Amino acid sequence: MYTICLNASRALVALFLIGGIVVVAGQTVAMAVGSAWLMTMFGTDVTDIVCILAGLAGIFAFLLLYTAEGKEKASEWGE
């Protein structure tokens, strides 16, 4: 379970960061071409997906602490 949560949280954080780059790049292009539709799409639809990815990454990172290996590692960090 530890490995699943660790890999899922890593993958989701990577997707979240890539999504953030896509949002910023998309809105930059939208401003450059003067497209209100593109600005709205990257500010709402794409951002909603990126926020969901960020939330899922947080959930998996939180669950990571409740696995046996996660508890051991957390106790090592506290020492």
XYZ file of N, CA, C and O in Angstrom:
316
model
N 0.822 -1.194 0.000
C 0.000 0.000 0.000
C 0.869 1.262 0.000
O 0.513 2.262 -0.612
N 2.001 1.181 0.726
C 2.912 2.321 0.800
C 3.411 2.695 -0.592
O 3.414 3.868 -0.971
N 3.814 1.686 -1.351
C 4.349 1.929 -2.692
C 3.287 2.522 -3.611
O 3.582 3.431 -4.390
N 2.074 2.043 -3.497
C 0.981 2.568 -4.333
C 0.735 4.040 -4.013
O 0.657 4.876 -4.912
N 0.626 4.361 -2.722
C 0.382 5.749 -2.331
C 1.548 6.656 -2.710
O 1.349 7.782 -3.168
N 2.778 6.150 -2.534
C 3.961 6.945 -2.861
C 4.018 7.248 -4.358
O 4.196 8.401 -4.762
N 3.843 6.217 -5.172
C 3.897 6.421 -6.630
C 2.735 7.256 -7.137
O 2.912 8.093 -8.019
N 1.557 7.053 -6.564
C 0.394 7.845 -6.979
C 0.589 9.317 -6.618
O 0.315 10.204 -7.431
N 1.087 9.581 -5.415
C 1.280 10.982 -5.025
C 2.370 11.638 -5.869
O 2.238 12.791 -6.268
N 3.430 10.914 -6.171
C 4.486 11.466 -7.024
C 3.973 11.774 -8.425
O 4.250 12.842 -8.982
N 3.231 10.830 -9.000
C 2.700 11.033 -10.353
C 1.717 12.200 -10.383
O 1.743 13.022 -11.304
N 0.854 12.286 -9.378
C -0.135 13.350 -9.343
C 0.503 14.722 -9.108
O 0.050 15.718 -9.672
N 1.558 14.777 -8.306
C 2.263 16.053 -8.118
C 2.900 16.486 -9.432
O 2.855 17.663 -9.801
N 3.498 15.524 -10.155
C 4.099 15.856 -11.451
C 3.039 16.370 -12.424
O 3.251 17.376 -13.115
N 1.887 15.695 -12.468
C 0.809 16.152 -13.344
C 0.281 17.516 -12.924
O -0.055 18.354 -13.763
N 0.206 17.747 -11.609
C -0.234 19.037 -11.090
C 0.717 20.152 -11.528
O 0.288 21.224 -11.970
N 2.013 19.907 -11.433
C 2.990 20.917 -11.845
C 2.936 21.171 -13.351
O 2.987 22.324 -13.793
N 2.813 20.106 -14.123
C 2.679 20.263 -15.579
C 1.397 21.024 -15.901
O 1.383 21.898 -16.767
N 0.317 20.704 -15.191
C -0.947 21.408 -15.396
C -0.836 22.884 -15.082
O -1.403 23.730 -15.780
N -0.087 23.220 -14.042
C 0.133 24.626 -13.709
C 0.873 25.358 -14.810
O 0.544 26.504 -15.145
N 1.854 24.688 -15.375
C 2.590 25.282 -16.494
C 1.668 25.484 -17.691
O 1.720 26.517 -18.360
N 0.809 24.506 -17.947
C -0.139 24.618 -19.064
C -1.091 25.785 -18.849
O -1.376 26.552 -19.786
N -1.577 25.959 -17.630
C -2.499 27.071 -17.340
C -1.810 28.412 -17.572
O -2.354 29.302 -18.240
N -0.603 28.556 -17.040
C 0.116 29.828 -17.195
C 0.439 30.090 -18.664
O 0.238 31.202 -19.171
N 0.923 29.066 -19.360
C 1.255 29.240 -20.778
C -0.002 29.543 -21.597
O 0.017 30.412 -22.486
N -1.081 28.850 -21.303
C -2.326 29.075 -22.033
C -2.875 30.473 -21.822
O -3.335 31.120 -22.770
N -2.825 30.953 -20.598
C -3.322 32.291 -20.344
C -2.397 33.352 -20.931
O -2.866 34.409 -21.361
N -1.114 33.064 -20.979
C -0.174 33.995 -21.615
C -0.467 34.108 -23.104
O -0.510 35.218 -23.655
N -0.689 32.974 -23.741
C -1.030 32.980 -25.171
C -2.370 33.684 -25.377
O -2.532 34.466 -26.323
N -3.330 33.420 -24.500
C -4.643 34.049 -24.625
C -4.537 35.561 -24.536
O -5.212 36.292 -25.281
N -3.694 36.068 -23.632
C -3.504 37.522 -23.536
C -2.801 38.064 -24.770
O -3.134 39.145 -25.248
N -1.836 37.298 -25.279
C -1.076 37.765 -26.441
C -1.957 37.881 -27.682
O -1.800 38.821 -28.468
N -2.888 36.937 -27.851
C -3.755 36.981 -29.034
C -5.060 37.721 -28.765
O -5.845 37.962 -29.675
N -5.307 38.068 -27.508
C -6.510 38.820 -27.164
C -7.783 37.994 -27.217
O -8.841 38.491 -27.599
N -7.689 36.729 -26.812
C -8.848 35.839 -26.863
C -9.454 35.672 -25.477
O -8.881 35.010 -24.601
N -10.624 36.236 -25.290
C -11.323 36.102 -24.010
C -11.769 34.665 -23.787
O -11.753 34.171 -22.651
N -12.138 33.975 -24.862
C -12.577 32.576 -24.743
C -11.441 31.692 -24.231
O -11.645 30.878 -23.335
N -10.235 31.863 -24.798
C -9.091 31.075 -24.339
C -8.748 31.401 -22.886
O -8.436 30.503 -22.096
N -8.792 32.668 -22.539
C -8.490 33.074 -21.172
C -9.474 32.429 -20.200
O -9.074 31.917 -19.146
N -10.740 32.433 -20.554
C -11.763 31.831 -19.704
C -11.582 30.326 -19.613
O -11.701 29.742 -18.532
N -11.258 29.678 -20.739
C -11.085 28.226 -20.731
C -9.914 27.827 -19.834
O -10.039 26.928 -19.009
N -8.771 28.506 -19.980
C -7.619 28.161 -19.159
C -7.800 28.599 -17.710
O -7.183 28.025 -16.815
N -8.640 29.584 -17.473
C -8.889 30.049 -16.113
C -9.947 29.272 -15.376
O -10.031 29.354 -14.150
N -10.762 28.509 -16.090
C -11.826 27.763 -15.416
C -11.712 26.262 -15.675
O -11.435 25.497 -14.760
N -11.914 25.843 -16.911
C -11.973 24.409 -17.218
C -10.648 23.698 -16.928
O -10.624 22.671 -16.251
N -9.567 24.229 -17.429
C -8.265 23.596 -17.222
C -7.854 23.717 -15.759
O -7.325 22.766 -15.169
N -8.112 24.846 -15.157
C -7.762 25.057 -13.752
C -8.534 24.100 -12.845
O -7.979 23.613 -11.854
N -9.781 23.820 -13.173
C -10.557 22.866 -12.378
C -9.889 21.499 -12.365
O -9.791 20.851 -11.321
N -9.421 21.056 -13.511
C -8.755 19.757 -13.599
C -7.454 19.758 -12.802
O -7.155 18.809 -12.075
N -6.706 20.837 -12.911
C -5.432 20.942 -12.180
C -5.686 20.946 -10.672
O -4.934 20.322 -9.909
N -6.733 21.604 -10.235
C -7.060 21.628 -8.802
C -7.467 20.248 -8.297
O -7.132 19.861 -7.180
N -8.166 19.489 -9.114
C -8.538 18.121 -8.746
C -7.280 17.262 -8.609
O -7.151 16.476 -7.664
N -6.338 17.411 -9.543
C -5.082 16.664 -9.462
C -4.319 17.024 -8.180
O -3.761 16.152 -7.514
N -4.307 18.292 -7.834
C -3.618 18.727 -6.619
C -4.287 18.127 -5.375
O -3.601 17.678 -4.443
N -5.594 18.107 -5.364
C -6.314 17.520 -4.236
C -6.057 16.033 -4.091
O -5.837 15.529 -2.983
N -6.051 15.317 -5.213
C -5.767 13.889 -5.165
C -4.340 13.621 -4.711
O -4.085 12.675 -3.957
N -3.398 14.443 -5.153
C -2.007 14.297 -4.702
C -1.925 14.469 -3.189
O -1.216 13.723 -2.505
N -2.642 15.436 -2.664
C -2.664 15.658 -1.223
C -3.278 14.498 -0.461
O -2.785 14.107 0.598
N -4.337 13.935 -0.999
C -4.993 12.799 -0.339
C -4.045 11.606 -0.280
O -3.906 10.954 0.759
N -3.381 11.294 -1.401
C -2.458 10.169 -1.401
C -1.257 10.422 -0.487
O -0.775 9.509 0.176
N -0.777 11.644 -0.429
C 0.330 11.974 0.474
C -0.114 11.835 1.929
O 0.653 11.365 2.771
N -1.340 12.208 2.216
C -1.877 12.070 3.573
C -2.034 10.594 3.933
O -1.663 10.173 5.026
N -2.577 9.799 3.000
C -2.753 8.365 3.255
C -1.415 7.660 3.442
O -1.330 6.644 4.136
N -0.388 8.190 2.840
C 0.948 7.623 2.944
C 1.392 7.519 4.398
O 2.070 6.567 4.788
N 1.005 8.468 5.203
C 1.401 8.475 6.618
C 0.697 7.393 7.437
O 1.124 7.083 8.541
N -0.379 6.822 6.903
C -1.151 5.836 7.655
C -0.857 4.406 7.234
O -1.545 3.492 7.665
N 0.173 4.207 6.422
C 0.629 2.852 6.123
C 1.700 2.486 7.140
O 2.258 3.357 7.816
N 1.999 1.206 7.247
C 2.995 0.759 8.228
C 4.356 1.392 7.950
O 5.022 1.887 8.868
N 4.767 1.395 6.676
C 6.055 1.984 6.327
C 6.054 3.493 6.554
O 7.046 4.073 6.974
N 4.932 4.115 6.269
C 4.815 5.560 6.477
C 4.925 5.935 7.943
O 5.548 6.941 8.293
N 4.335 5.131 8.815
C 4.431 5.393 10.254
C 5.863 5.255 10.739
O 6.329 6.035 11.560
N 6.578 4.245 10.209
C 7.978 4.066 10.593
C 8.820 5.262 10.154
O 9.627 5.773 10.915
N 8.623 5.684 8.920
C 9.398 6.808 8.398
C 9.060 8.104 9.141
O 9.931 8.921 9.391
N 7.787 8.277 9.488
C 7.390 9.484 10.218
C 8.016 9.513 11.605
O 8.415 10.570 12.089
N 8.115 8.346 12.239
C 8.738 8.316 13.569
C 10.240 8.590 13.470
O 10.825 9.176 14.366
N 10.873 8.160 12.371
C 12.288 8.460 12.160
C 12.501 9.959 11.959
O 13.495 10.517 12.414
N 11.587 10.618 11.255
C 11.701 12.051 10.996
C 11.576 12.850 12.294
O 12.158 13.913 12.429
N 10.777 12.334 13.240
C 10.549 13.048 14.479
C 11.719 12.970 15.449
O 11.780 13.708 16.414
N 12.625 12.040 15.209
C 13.752 11.864 16.147
C 14.835 12.879 15.944
O 15.087 13.452 14.989
